[in-house]
Amino acid sequence: MRRRLLPILVTAAGCAAMFASAASAADLPAHPFVSTTGKAQIWVAPDIAALYFDTGAQDGSAEQAAASLDELSTAIAALLAEHGVAENDIDGSELAKKTVALSKPAADGGTSAYLLTRHYRVQVRDLGRLPGLVAALLARDHVDSLSASFERTDKDSIDRELMGQAAADARANGTLLAEAFGRKLGPAVAIARAPLDKMGQALLEPPGAGRPTLPAAQGIKAYSVPPAIPFAQSVTAVFKLGGPSADTAAARKASR
């Protein structure tokens, strides 16, 4: 039996050395251990969306460009209100200003102009009104780079449930792996969302790091809401190897 257990013990020692070099502040214990990964995924219909788009105004006078942008912003606010978007769900505070070269001189002989742009992020809570809102925005002049992302308002609850499922999957996988070598699975000694070779970095990240509030925006296609969006969680756990499994202990006793 010792010969059968030797490969996993050597592998465990090698993993411990690798992990120690990656995260000296979080060394794994010297005793034999086994690492496993658990995963869980679900597709759920979205119940909220975010629209992203830019508006802009250009003029040889910075004051006139600003006045034109303000007029355009007022019209955009009215359009959004017509489609049921609350004022608190509109973020148009991001402004940019730059000077651009004109392809041909202006009437006053100027060769450059001021370009002022405003970036919008708009939450749409009634997805039934999204196609009409998108069509109205696309029909307006000076509305560019329209894209959208979709999410669930209860995403935190979904993520917690999936994390529990992923943890259970990691423990089940660890149990099967340990039993394959005639051992019991002991307690967890390290847990992270990253694979084993990246656990050092993951353990040093602050809680919640690496996940945006909303998924990356996608280009608008056919103005339609996707039927479902994916949620997934994964976890890597390192367990201490326990003593012989029940079957192994029984076999040893029978062989005596």
Coordinates of N, CA and C in Angstrom, one line a residue:
M1 N 0.8 -1.2 0.0 CA 0.0 0.0 0.0 C 0.9 1.3 0.0
R2 N 2.0 1.2 0.7 CA 2.9 2.4 0.7 C 3.3 2.8 -0.7
R3 N 3.6 1.7 -1.5 CA 4.0 2.0 -2.9 C 2.9 2.7 -3.7
R4 N 1.7 2.3 -3.4 CA 0.6 2.9 -4.2 C 0.4 4.4 -3.8
L5 N 0.7 4.7 -2.5 CA 0.5 6.1 -2.0 C 1.6 7.0 -2.4
L6 N 2.8 6.5 -2.7 CA 3.9 7.3 -2.9 C 3.7 8.4 -4.0
P7 N 3.1 8.1 -5.2 CA 3.0 9.1 -6.2 C 2.2 10.3 -5.7
I8 N 1.1 10.1 -5.0 CA 0.3 11.3 -4.6 C 1.0 12.1 -3.5
L9 N 1.8 11.4 -2.7 CA 2.6 12.1 -1.6 C 3.6 13.0 -2.2
V10 N 4.3 12.4 -3.2 CA 5.4 13.2 -3.9 C 4.8 14.4 -4.7
T11 N 3.7 14.1 -5.3 CA 3.0 15.2 -6.0 C 2.6 16.3 -5.1
A12 N 2.1 15.9 -3.9 CA 1.7 16.9 -2.9 C 2.8 17.8 -2.5
A13 N 4.0 17.1 -2.3 CA 5.2 17.9 -1.8 C 5.6 18.9 -2.9
G14 N 5.5 18.4 -4.2 CA 5.9 19.3 -5.3 C 5.0 20.5 -5.4
C15 N 3.7 20.2 -5.2 CA 2.7 21.3 -5.2 C 3.0 22.3 -4.1
A16 N 3.3 21.8 -2.9 CA 3.6 22.7 -1.8 C 4.8 23.6 -2.1
A17 N 5.8 23.0 -2.7 CA 7.0 23.8 -3.1 C 6.7 24.9 -4.1
M18 N 5.9 24.5 -5.1 CA 5.5 25.5 -6.1 C 4.6 26.6 -5.5
F19 N 3.7 26.2 -4.6 CA 2.9 27.3 -4.0 C 3.7 28.2 -3.1
A20 N 4.6 27.6 -2.4 CA 5.4 28.4 -1.5 C 6.2 29.5 -2.3
S21 N 6.7 29.2 -3.5 CA 7.4 30.1 -4.3 C 6.5 31.2 -4.8
A22 N 5.2 30.9 -5.0 CA 4.2 31.8 -5.6 C 3.7 32.7 -4.5
A23 N 3.6 32.2 -3.3 CA 3.0 33.0 -2.2 C 3.7 32.7 -0.9
S24 N 4.8 33.4 -0.7 CA 5.6 33.1 0.5 C 4.9 33.4 1.8
A25 N 3.9 34.4 1.7 CA 3.1 34.8 2.8 C 2.0 33.9 3.2
A26 N 1.8 32.9 2.4 CA 0.7 31.9 2.6 C 1.1 30.5 2.3
D27 N 2.2 30.1 3.0 CA 2.7 28.7 2.7 C 1.7 27.7 3.1
L28 N 1.6 26.6 2.3 CA 0.8 25.5 2.6 C 1.5 24.6 3.6
P29 N 0.8 23.8 4.4 CA 1.4 22.9 5.3 C 2.2 21.8 4.7
A30 N 3.2 21.2 5.4 CA 4.1 20.2 4.9 C 3.4 18.9 4.7
H31 N 2.3 18.6 5.4 CA 1.7 17.3 5.4 C 1.1 17.1 4.0
P32 N 0.8 15.8 3.6 CA 0.3 15.5 2.3 C -1.1 16.1 2.1
F33 N -1.4 16.6 0.9 CA -2.7 17.2 0.6 C -3.0 16.9 -0.8
V34 N -4.3 17.2 -1.1 CA -4.7 17.1 -2.5 C -5.5 18.3 -2.9
S35 N -5.3 18.8 -4.1 CA -6.1 20.0 -4.6 C -7.1 19.6 -5.7
T36 N -8.3 20.2 -5.6 CA -9.3 19.9 -6.6 C -10.0 21.2 -7.0
T37 N -10.7 21.2 -8.1 CA -11.5 22.4 -8.5 C -12.9 22.0 -8.6
G38 N -13.8 22.9 -8.2 CA -15.2 22.7 -8.4 C -15.8 23.8 -9.2
K39 N -16.9 23.5 -10.0 CA -17.5 24.5 -10.8 C -19.0 24.4 -10.8
A40 N -19.7 25.5 -11.0 CA -21.1 25.5 -11.1 C -21.5 26.7 -12.1
Q41 N -22.5 26.4 -12.9 CA -23.0 27.4 -13.9 C -24.5 27.3 -14.1
I42 N -25.1 28.4 -14.4 CA -26.5 28.5 -14.7 C -26.8 29.6 -15.7
W43 N -27.8 29.4 -16.5 CA -28.3 30.4 -17.4 C -29.6 31.0 -16.9
V44 N -29.7 32.3 -16.8 CA -30.9 32.9 -16.2 C -31.3 34.1 -17.1
A45 N -32.6 34.3 -17.3 CA -33.1 35.4 -18.1 C -32.7 36.7 -17.4
P46 N -32.2 37.7 -18.1 CA -31.8 39.0 -17.5 C -33.1 39.8 -17.1
D47 N -33.0 40.6 -16.1 CA -34.1 41.5 -15.8 C -33.7 43.0 -15.7
I48 N -32.5 43.3 -16.2 CA -32.1 44.7 -16.2 C -31.0 44.8 -17.3
A49 N -30.9 46.0 -17.9 CA -29.9 46.3 -18.9 C -29.2 47.6 -18.7
A50 N -28.1 47.8 -19.2 CA -27.4 49.1 -19.2 C -27.0 49.4 -20.7
L51 N -27.4 50.6 -21.1 CA -27.0 51.2 -22.4 C -25.8 52.1 -22.2
Y52 N -24.9 52.0 -23.2 CA -23.8 52.9 -23.2 C -23.7 53.6 -24.6
F53 N -23.6 54.9 -24.6 CA -23.5 55.6 -25.9 C -22.8 57.0 -25.6
D54 N -22.4 57.6 -26.7 CA -21.7 58.9 -26.7 C -22.5 59.9 -27.5
T55 N -22.5 61.1 -27.1 CA -23.0 62.3 -27.8 C -22.0 63.3 -27.9
G56 N -22.0 64.1 -29.0 CA -21.0 65.1 -29.1 C -21.4 66.3 -29.9
A57 N -20.7 67.4 -29.8 CA -20.9 68.7 -30.5 C -19.6 69.3 -30.9
Q58 N -19.5 69.8 -32.1 CA -18.3 70.4 -32.6 C -18.5 71.8 -33.1
D59 N -17.6 72.7 -32.8 CA -17.7 74.1 -33.3 C -16.3 74.8 -33.1
G60 N -16.1 75.8 -33.9 CA -14.9 76.6 -33.8 C -14.8 77.3 -32.5
S61 N -15.9 77.6 -31.9 CA -16.0 78.3 -30.6 C -16.3 77.2 -29.5
A62 N -15.5 77.2 -28.5 CA -15.7 76.3 -27.4 C -17.0 76.5 -26.7
E63 N -17.4 77.8 -26.5 CA -18.6 78.2 -25.9 C -19.8 77.7 -26.7
Q64 N -19.7 77.8 -28.0 CA -20.8 77.4 -28.9 C -20.9 75.8 -28.9
A65 N -19.8 75.1 -28.8 CA -19.8 73.7 -28.8 C -20.5 73.2 -27.5
A66 N -20.1 73.9 -26.4 CA -20.7 73.5 -25.1 C -22.2 73.8 -25.1
A67 N -22.7 74.9 -25.7 CA -24.1 75.2 -25.7 C -24.8 74.2 -26.6
S68 N -24.2 73.7 -27.7 CA -24.9 72.7 -28.5 C -24.9 71.4 -27.8
L69 N -23.9 71.0 -27.0 CA -23.9 69.8 -26.3 C -25.0 69.8 -25.2
D70 N -25.1 71.0 -24.6 CA -26.2 71.1 -23.5 C -27.6 70.9 -24.2
E71 N -27.8 71.5 -25.3 CA -29.1 71.3 -26.0 C -29.3 69.9 -26.4
L72 N -28.3 69.2 -26.9 CA -28.4 67.8 -27.2 C -28.7 67.0 -26.0
S73 N -28.0 67.3 -24.9 CA -28.2 66.5 -23.6 C -29.6 66.7 -23.1
T74 N -30.2 67.9 -23.3 CA -31.6 68.1 -22.8 C -32.5 67.2 -23.7
A75 N -32.3 67.1 -25.0 CA -33.1 66.3 -25.9 C -33.0 64.8 -25.5
I76 N -31.8 64.4 -25.2 CA -31.5 63.0 -24.8 C -32.3 62.7 -23.5
A77 N -32.2 63.6 -22.6 CA -32.9 63.4 -21.3 C -34.4 63.2 -21.5
A78 N -35.0 64.0 -22.4 CA -36.4 63.9 -22.7 C -36.8 62.6 -23.4
L79 N -35.9 62.2 -24.3 CA -36.1 60.9 -25.0 C -36.1 59.8 -24.0
L80 N -35.2 59.8 -23.1 CA -35.1 58.7 -22.1 C -36.3 58.7 -21.2
A81 N -36.7 59.8 -20.8 CA -37.9 59.9 -19.9 C -39.2 59.4 -20.7
E82 N -39.3 59.6 -22.0 CA -40.4 59.1 -22.7 C -40.4 57.6 -22.8
H83 N -39.3 57.0 -22.6 CA -39.2 55.5 -22.6 C -39.1 54.9 -21.2
G84 N -39.5 55.7 -20.2 CA -39.6 55.1 -18.9 C -38.3 55.1 -18.1
V85 N -37.3 55.7 -18.5 CA -36.0 55.7 -17.7 C -36.0 56.8 -16.7
A86 N -35.8 56.4 -15.4 CA -35.8 57.4 -14.3 C -34.6 58.2 -14.4
E87 N -34.7 59.4 -13.9 CA -33.5 60.4 -13.9 C -32.3 59.8 -13.1
N88 N -32.6 59.1 -12.0 CA -31.5 58.5 -11.2 C -30.8 57.4 -11.9
D89 N -31.4 56.8 -13.0 CA -30.8 55.8 -13.8 C -29.9 56.3 -14.9
I90 N -29.7 57.6 -15.0 CA -29.0 58.2 -16.1 C -27.7 58.8 -15.6
D91 N -26.6 58.3 -16.1 CA -25.3 58.9 -15.7 C -24.6 59.4 -17.0
G92 N -24.7 60.8 -17.1 CA -24.0 61.4 -18.3 C -23.0 62.4 -17.8
S93 N -22.3 62.1 -16.7 CA -21.4 63.0 -16.1 C -20.0 63.0 -16.8
E94 N -19.7 62.0 -17.5 CA -18.3 61.9 -18.1 C -18.2 62.7 -19.4
L95 N -17.4 63.8 -19.3 CA -17.2 64.7 -20.4 C -15.8 64.7 -20.9
A96 N -15.6 64.9 -22.2 CA -14.3 65.0 -22.8 C -14.2 66.2 -23.8
K97 N -13.1 66.8 -23.8 CA -12.9 68.0 -24.7 C -11.6 67.9 -25.4
K98 N -11.6 68.1 -26.7 CA -10.4 68.1 -27.5 C -10.5 68.9 -28.7
T99 N -9.3 69.2 -29.3 CA -9.3 70.0 -30.5 C -9.0 69.1 -31.7
V100 N -9.8 69.3 -32.8 CA -9.6 68.4 -33.9 C -9.3 69.3 -35.1
A101 N -8.6 68.7 -36.1 CA -8.2 69.4 -37.3 C -9.4 69.2 -38.3
L102 N -9.7 70.3 -39.0 CA -10.8 70.2 -40.0 C -10.3 69.7 -41.3
S103 N -11.0 68.9 -42.0 CA -10.6 68.4 -43.3 C -10.5 69.6 -44.4
K104 N -11.3 70.6 -44.2 CA -11.2 71.8 -45.0 C -11.5 73.0 -44.1
P105 N -11.0 74.2 -44.5 CA -11.1 75.4 -43.6 C -12.6 75.7 -43.5
A106 N -13.0 76.2 -42.3 CA -14.3 76.7 -42.0 C -14.6 78.0 -42.7
A107 N -15.8 78.5 -42.7 CA -16.2 79.7 -43.3 C -15.4 80.9 -42.9
D108 N -15.0 80.9 -41.6 CA -14.2 82.0 -41.1 C -12.7 81.7 -41.3
G109 N -12.3 80.7 -42.0 CA -10.9 80.4 -42.3 C -10.2 79.5 -41.2
G110 N -10.9 79.2 -40.2 CA -10.4 78.3 -39.2 C -10.1 76.9 -39.7
T111 N -9.0 76.3 -39.2 CA -8.6 75.0 -39.6 C -8.7 74.0 -38.5
S112 N -9.3 74.4 -37.3 CA -9.5 73.4 -36.2 C -10.8 73.8 -35.5
A113 N -11.3 72.9 -34.7 CA -12.5 73.1 -34.0 C -12.5 72.4 -32.6
Y114 N -13.3 72.8 -31.8 CA -13.5 72.1 -30.5 C -14.5 71.0 -30.6
L115 N -14.2 69.8 -30.0 CA -15.1 68.7 -30.0 C -15.4 68.3 -28.6
L116 N -16.6 68.4 -28.1 CA -17.0 68.1 -26.8 C -17.9 66.9 -26.9
T117 N -17.6 65.8 -26.0 CA -18.4 64.6 -26.0 C -18.8 64.3 -24.6
R118 N -20.0 63.6 -24.6 CA -20.5 63.2 -23.3 C -20.8 61.7 -23.4
H119 N -20.3 60.9 -22.4 CA -20.5 59.5 -22.4 C -21.7 59.2 -21.4
Y120 N -22.6 58.4 -21.9 CA -23.8 58.0 -21.1 C -23.7 56.5 -20.7
R121 N -24.2 56.3 -19.5 CA -24.5 54.9 -19.0 C -25.9 55.0 -18.4
V122 N -26.8 54.3 -19.0 CA -28.2 54.4 -18.7 C -28.8 53.0 -18.3
Q123 N -29.3 52.9 -17.1 CA -29.9 51.6 -16.7 C -31.4 51.5 -17.2
V124 N -31.7 50.4 -17.8 CA -33.1 50.2 -18.3 C -33.7 49.1 -17.5
R125 N -34.7 49.4 -16.6 CA -35.3 48.4 -15.7 C -36.5 47.7 -16.4
D126 N -37.1 48.3 -17.3 CA -38.2 47.6 -18.1 C -37.7 47.2 -19.4
L127 N -37.3 45.9 -19.5 CA -36.7 45.4 -20.7 C -37.6 45.3 -21.9
G128 N -38.9 45.4 -21.6 CA -39.9 45.4 -22.7 C -39.8 46.7 -23.5
R129 N -39.3 47.7 -22.9 CA -39.2 49.0 -23.6 C -37.8 49.2 -24.2
L130 N -36.9 48.3 -24.0 CA -35.6 48.4 -24.5 C -35.5 48.6 -26.1
P131 N -36.2 47.7 -26.8 CA -36.1 47.8 -28.3 C -36.5 49.2 -28.8
G132 N -37.6 49.7 -28.3 CA -38.1 51.0 -28.7 C -37.1 52.1 -28.4
L133 N -36.5 52.0 -27.2 CA -35.6 53.0 -26.8 C -34.3 53.0 -27.6
V134 N -33.8 51.8 -27.9 CA -32.6 51.7 -28.8 C -32.9 52.2 -30.2
A135 N -34.1 51.9 -30.7 CA -34.4 52.4 -32.1 C -34.5 53.9 -32.1
A136 N -35.1 54.5 -31.0 CA -35.2 56.0 -30.9 C -33.8 56.6 -30.8
L137 N -32.9 56.0 -30.1 CA -31.5 56.6 -30.0 C -30.8 56.5 -31.3
L138 N -30.9 55.4 -32.0 CA -30.2 55.2 -33.3 C -30.8 56.2 -34.3
A139 N -32.0 56.6 -34.2 CA -32.6 57.5 -35.1 C -32.1 59.0 -34.9
R140 N -31.5 59.2 -33.8 CA -31.1 60.6 -33.5 C -29.7 60.8 -34.1
D141 N -29.4 62.1 -34.5 CA -28.1 62.5 -34.9 C -27.2 62.6 -33.7
H142 N -26.0 62.5 -33.9 CA -25.0 62.7 -32.8 C -25.1 61.7 -31.7
V143 N -25.6 60.6 -31.9 CA -25.6 59.5 -30.9 C -24.7 58.3 -31.5
D144 N -23.6 58.0 -30.9 CA -22.6 57.1 -31.4 C -22.3 56.0 -30.4
S145 N -21.7 54.9 -30.9 CA -21.1 53.9 -30.1 C -22.1 53.3 -29.1
L146 N -23.3 53.0 -29.6 CA -24.3 52.4 -28.8 C -24.1 50.9 -28.5
S147 N -24.1 50.5 -27.3 CA -23.9 49.1 -26.9 C -24.7 48.9 -25.6
A148 N -24.7 47.6 -25.2 CA -25.6 47.3 -24.1 C -24.9 46.1 -23.3
S149 N -25.3 46.0 -22.0 CA -25.0 44.8 -21.2 C -26.2 44.4 -20.5
F150 N -26.3 43.2 -20.1 CA -27.5 42.7 -19.4 C -27.1 42.0 -18.1
E151 N -28.0 42.1 -17.1 CA -27.6 41.6 -15.8 C -28.9 41.2 -15.1
R152 N -28.7 40.6 -13.9 CA -29.8 40.3 -13.0 C -29.7 41.2 -11.7
T153 N -30.8 41.7 -11.2 CA -30.8 42.5 -10.0 C -30.4 41.6 -8.8
D154 N -30.7 40.3 -8.9 CA -30.4 39.4 -7.8 C -29.1 38.6 -8.0
K155 N -28.2 39.2 -8.7 CA -26.9 38.5 -9.1 C -26.1 38.1 -7.9
D156 N -26.1 38.9 -6.8 CA -25.4 38.5 -5.6 C -25.9 37.2 -5.0
S157 N -27.2 37.1 -5.0 CA -27.8 35.8 -4.5 C -27.5 34.6 -5.4
I158 N -27.5 34.9 -6.7 CA -27.2 33.8 -7.7 C -25.7 33.4 -7.5
D159 N -24.8 34.4 -7.3 CA -23.4 34.1 -7.2 C -23.2 33.3 -5.9
R160 N -23.9 33.6 -4.8 CA -23.7 32.9 -3.5 C -24.1 31.5 -3.7
E161 N -25.2 31.3 -4.3 CA -25.7 29.9 -4.5 C -24.8 29.1 -5.4
L162 N -24.3 29.7 -6.4 CA -23.3 29.0 -7.3 C -22.0 28.7 -6.6
M163 N -21.6 29.6 -5.7 CA -20.3 29.4 -5.0 C -20.5 28.2 -4.1
G164 N -21.7 28.1 -3.4 CA -21.9 26.9 -2.6 C -21.9 25.6 -3.4
Q165 N -22.5 25.7 -4.6 CA -22.5 24.5 -5.4 C -21.0 24.1 -5.9
A166 N -20.3 25.2 -6.2 CA -18.9 24.9 -6.7 C -18.0 24.4 -5.6
A167 N -18.3 24.9 -4.3 CA -17.5 24.3 -3.2 C -17.9 22.9 -2.9
A168 N -19.2 22.5 -3.1 CA -19.6 21.1 -2.9 C -19.0 20.3 -4.0
D169 N -18.9 20.8 -5.2 CA -18.3 20.0 -6.3 C -16.8 19.8 -6.0
A170 N -16.1 20.8 -5.5 CA -14.7 20.6 -5.2 C -14.5 19.6 -4.1
R171 N -15.3 19.6 -3.1 CA -15.2 18.6 -2.0 C -15.5 17.2 -2.6
A172 N -16.6 17.1 -3.4 CA -16.9 15.8 -4.0 C -15.8 15.2 -4.9
N173 N -15.2 16.1 -5.7 CA -14.0 15.7 -6.5 C -12.8 15.3 -5.7
G174 N -12.6 16.1 -4.6 CA -11.5 15.7 -3.7 C -11.7 14.4 -3.0
T175 N -13.0 14.1 -2.6 CA -13.3 12.8 -2.0 C -13.0 11.7 -2.9
L176 N -13.4 11.8 -4.2 CA -13.2 10.8 -5.2 C -11.7 10.5 -5.4
L177 N -11.0 11.6 -5.5 CA -9.6 11.5 -5.7 C -8.8 10.9 -4.6
A178 N -9.2 11.3 -3.4 CA -8.5 10.7 -2.2 C -8.9 9.2 -2.1
E179 N -10.2 8.8 -2.3 CA -10.6 7.4 -2.2 C -9.9 6.6 -3.3
A180 N -9.6 7.2 -4.4 CA -8.9 6.4 -5.5 C -7.5 5.9 -5.0
F181 N -7.0 6.6 -4.0 CA -5.7 6.2 -3.5 C -5.8 5.6 -2.1
G182 N -7.1 5.3 -1.7 CA -7.3 4.6 -0.5 C -7.2 5.5 0.7
R183 N -7.5 6.8 0.6 CA -7.4 7.7 1.7 C -8.7 8.5 1.9
K184 N -8.9 9.0 3.1 CA -10.0 9.9 3.4 C -9.6 11.3 3.1
L185 N -10.6 12.1 2.8 CA -10.4 13.5 2.6 C -10.5 14.3 3.9
G186 N -9.4 15.0 4.2 CA -9.4 15.8 5.4 C -10.0 17.2 5.3
P187 N -9.7 18.1 6.2 CA -10.3 19.5 6.2 C -9.6 20.3 5.1
A188 N -10.2 21.3 4.6 CA -9.6 22.3 3.7 C -8.6 23.1 4.4
V189 N -7.5 23.3 3.7 CA -6.4 24.1 4.3 C -6.1 25.4 3.4
A190 N -6.7 25.5 2.3 CA -6.6 26.7 1.4 C -7.7 26.7 0.4
I191 N -8.3 27.9 0.2 CA -9.4 28.0 -0.8 C -9.2 29.3 -1.6
A192 N -9.5 29.2 -2.9 CA -9.4 30.3 -3.8 C -10.2 30.1 -5.0
R193 N -10.5 31.2 -5.7 CA -11.2 31.1 -7.0 C -10.3 30.7 -8.1
A194 N -9.0 30.9 -7.9 CA -8.0 30.7 -9.0 C -7.5 29.3 -9.0
P195 N -6.9 28.8 -10.1 CA -6.3 27.5 -10.2 C -5.1 27.5 -9.2
L196 N -4.6 26.3 -8.8 CA -3.6 26.2 -7.8 C -2.3 27.0 -8.1
D197 N -1.9 27.0 -9.4 CA -0.7 27.8 -9.7 C -0.9 29.3 -9.7
K198 N -2.1 29.7 -9.5 CA -2.4 31.2 -9.4 C -3.0 31.6 -8.0
M199 N -3.0 30.6 -7.1 CA -3.7 30.9 -5.8 C -2.9 32.0 -5.0
G200 N -1.6 32.1 -5.2 CA -0.9 33.1 -4.4 C -1.4 34.5 -4.7
Q201 N -1.6 34.8 -6.0 CA -2.1 36.1 -6.4 C -3.5 36.3 -5.9
A202 N -4.3 35.2 -6.1 CA -5.8 35.3 -5.7 C -5.9 35.5 -4.2
L203 N -5.1 34.9 -3.4 CA -5.3 35.0 -2.0 C -4.9 36.4 -1.5
L204 N -4.1 37.2 -2.2 CA -3.7 38.5 -1.9 C -4.6 39.6 -2.4
E205 N -5.5 39.2 -3.3 CA -6.4 40.2 -3.8 C -7.5 40.6 -2.8
P206 N -7.9 41.9 -2.8 CA -9.0 42.3 -1.9 C -10.3 41.6 -2.3
P207 N -11.2 41.4 -1.3 CA -12.5 40.7 -1.6 C -13.3 41.4 -2.7
G208 N -13.8 40.6 -3.6 CA -14.6 41.2 -4.7 C -13.8 41.7 -5.9
A209 N -12.5 41.6 -5.8 CA -11.6 42.1 -6.9 C -11.8 41.3 -8.2
G210 N -11.8 42.0 -9.3 CA -11.8 41.3 -10.6 C -13.1 41.1 -11.2
R211 N -14.2 41.4 -10.5 CA -15.5 41.2 -11.2 C -16.3 42.6 -11.3
P212 N -16.5 43.0 -12.5 CA -17.2 44.3 -12.7 C -18.7 44.2 -12.3
T213 N -19.3 45.4 -12.1 CA -20.7 45.4 -11.6 C -21.6 44.9 -12.7
L214 N -21.3 45.2 -14.0 CA -22.0 44.6 -15.1 C -21.1 44.0 -16.1
P215 N -21.6 43.0 -16.8 CA -20.7 42.3 -17.8 C -20.3 43.3 -18.9
A216 N -19.3 43.0 -19.6 CA -18.8 43.8 -20.7 C -19.9 44.1 -21.7
A217 N -19.9 45.4 -22.2 CA -21.0 45.8 -23.1 C -20.8 45.1 -24.4
Q218 N -21.9 44.8 -25.1 CA -21.9 44.2 -26.4 C -22.6 45.1 -27.4
G219 N -22.3 45.0 -28.6 CA -22.9 45.8 -29.6 C -24.4 45.4 -29.8
I220 N -25.3 46.4 -30.1 CA -26.7 46.1 -30.2 C -26.9 45.3 -31.5
K221 N -27.7 44.2 -31.3 CA -28.0 43.4 -32.5 C -29.5 43.1 -32.5
A222 N -30.2 43.6 -33.5 CA -31.7 43.4 -33.6 C -32.5 44.0 -32.4
Y223 N -31.8 44.8 -31.6 CA -32.5 45.5 -30.5 C -33.2 44.4 -29.6
S224 N -32.7 43.2 -29.5 CA -33.4 42.2 -28.7 C -32.7 41.9 -27.4
V225 N -33.5 41.5 -26.4 CA -33.0 41.1 -25.1 C -32.6 39.6 -25.2
P226 N -31.4 39.2 -24.8 CA -31.1 37.8 -24.9 C -32.0 36.9 -24.0
P227 N -32.3 35.7 -24.4 CA -33.2 34.9 -23.6 C -32.6 34.5 -22.2
A228 N -31.3 34.4 -22.2 CA -30.6 34.1 -20.9 C -29.2 34.5 -21.0
I229 N -28.6 34.8 -19.8 CA -27.2 35.1 -19.7 C -26.6 34.2 -18.7
P230 N -25.3 33.9 -18.8 CA -24.6 32.9 -18.0 C -24.1 33.5 -16.7
F231 N -24.2 32.7 -15.6 CA -23.5 33.0 -14.4 C -22.7 31.7 -14.0
A232 N -21.5 31.9 -13.6 CA -20.6 30.8 -13.2 C -19.7 31.2 -12.1
Q233 N -19.4 30.2 -11.3 CA -18.4 30.3 -10.2 C -17.5 29.1 -10.2
S234 N -16.3 29.3 -9.8 CA -15.3 28.1 -9.7 C -14.5 28.4 -8.4
V235 N -14.1 27.3 -7.9 CA -13.3 27.4 -6.7 C -12.2 26.3 -6.7
T236 N -11.0 26.6 -6.2 CA -9.9 25.6 -6.1 C -9.7 25.5 -4.6
A237 N -9.7 24.2 -4.1 CA -9.6 24.0 -2.7 C -8.4 23.0 -2.5
V238 N -7.7 23.2 -1.4 CA -6.6 22.3 -1.1 C -7.0 21.6 0.2
F239 N -7.1 20.3 0.2 CA -7.5 19.5 1.4 C -6.4 18.7 2.0
K240 N -6.4 18.5 3.3 CA -5.4 17.6 3.9 C -5.9 16.2 3.7
L241 N -4.9 15.3 3.3 CA -5.3 13.9 3.2 C -5.4 13.3 4.6
G242 N -6.5 12.6 4.8 CA -6.7 11.9 6.0 C -6.2 10.5 6.0
G243 N -6.6 9.7 7.0 CA -6.1 8.3 7.1 C -6.7 7.4 6.0
P244 N -6.5 6.1 6.2 CA -7.0 5.2 5.2 C -8.5 5.2 5.1
S245 N -9.1 5.0 3.9 CA -10.5 5.0 3.8 C -11.1 3.8 4.4
A246 N -12.4 3.7 4.6 CA -13.0 2.5 5.2 C -12.8 1.3 4.4
D247 N -12.8 1.4 3.1 CA -12.6 0.2 2.3 C -11.1 -0.3 2.5
T248 N -10.2 0.7 2.5 CA -8.8 0.3 2.6 C -8.5 -0.3 4.0
A249 N -9.1 0.3 5.0 CA -8.9 -0.3 6.4 C -9.5 -1.7 6.5
A250 N -10.7 -1.9 5.9 CA -11.3 -3.2 5.9 C -10.4 -4.3 5.1
A251 N -9.9 -3.8 4.0 CA -9.0 -4.7 3.2 C -7.8 -5.1 4.0
R252 N -7.2 -4.2 4.7 CA -6.0 -4.5 5.4 C -6.3 -5.5 6.6
K253 N -7.5 -5.2 7.2 CA -7.9 -6.1 8.3 C -8.1 -7.5 7.8
A254 N -8.7 -7.6 6.6 CA -9.0 -9.0 6.0 C -7.8 -9.7 5.6
S255 N -6.7 -8.9 5.2 CA -5.5 -9.6 4.8 C -4.6 -10.1 5.9
R256 N -5.0 -9.7 7.1 CA -4.2 -10.2 8.2 C -4.5 -11.6 8.6

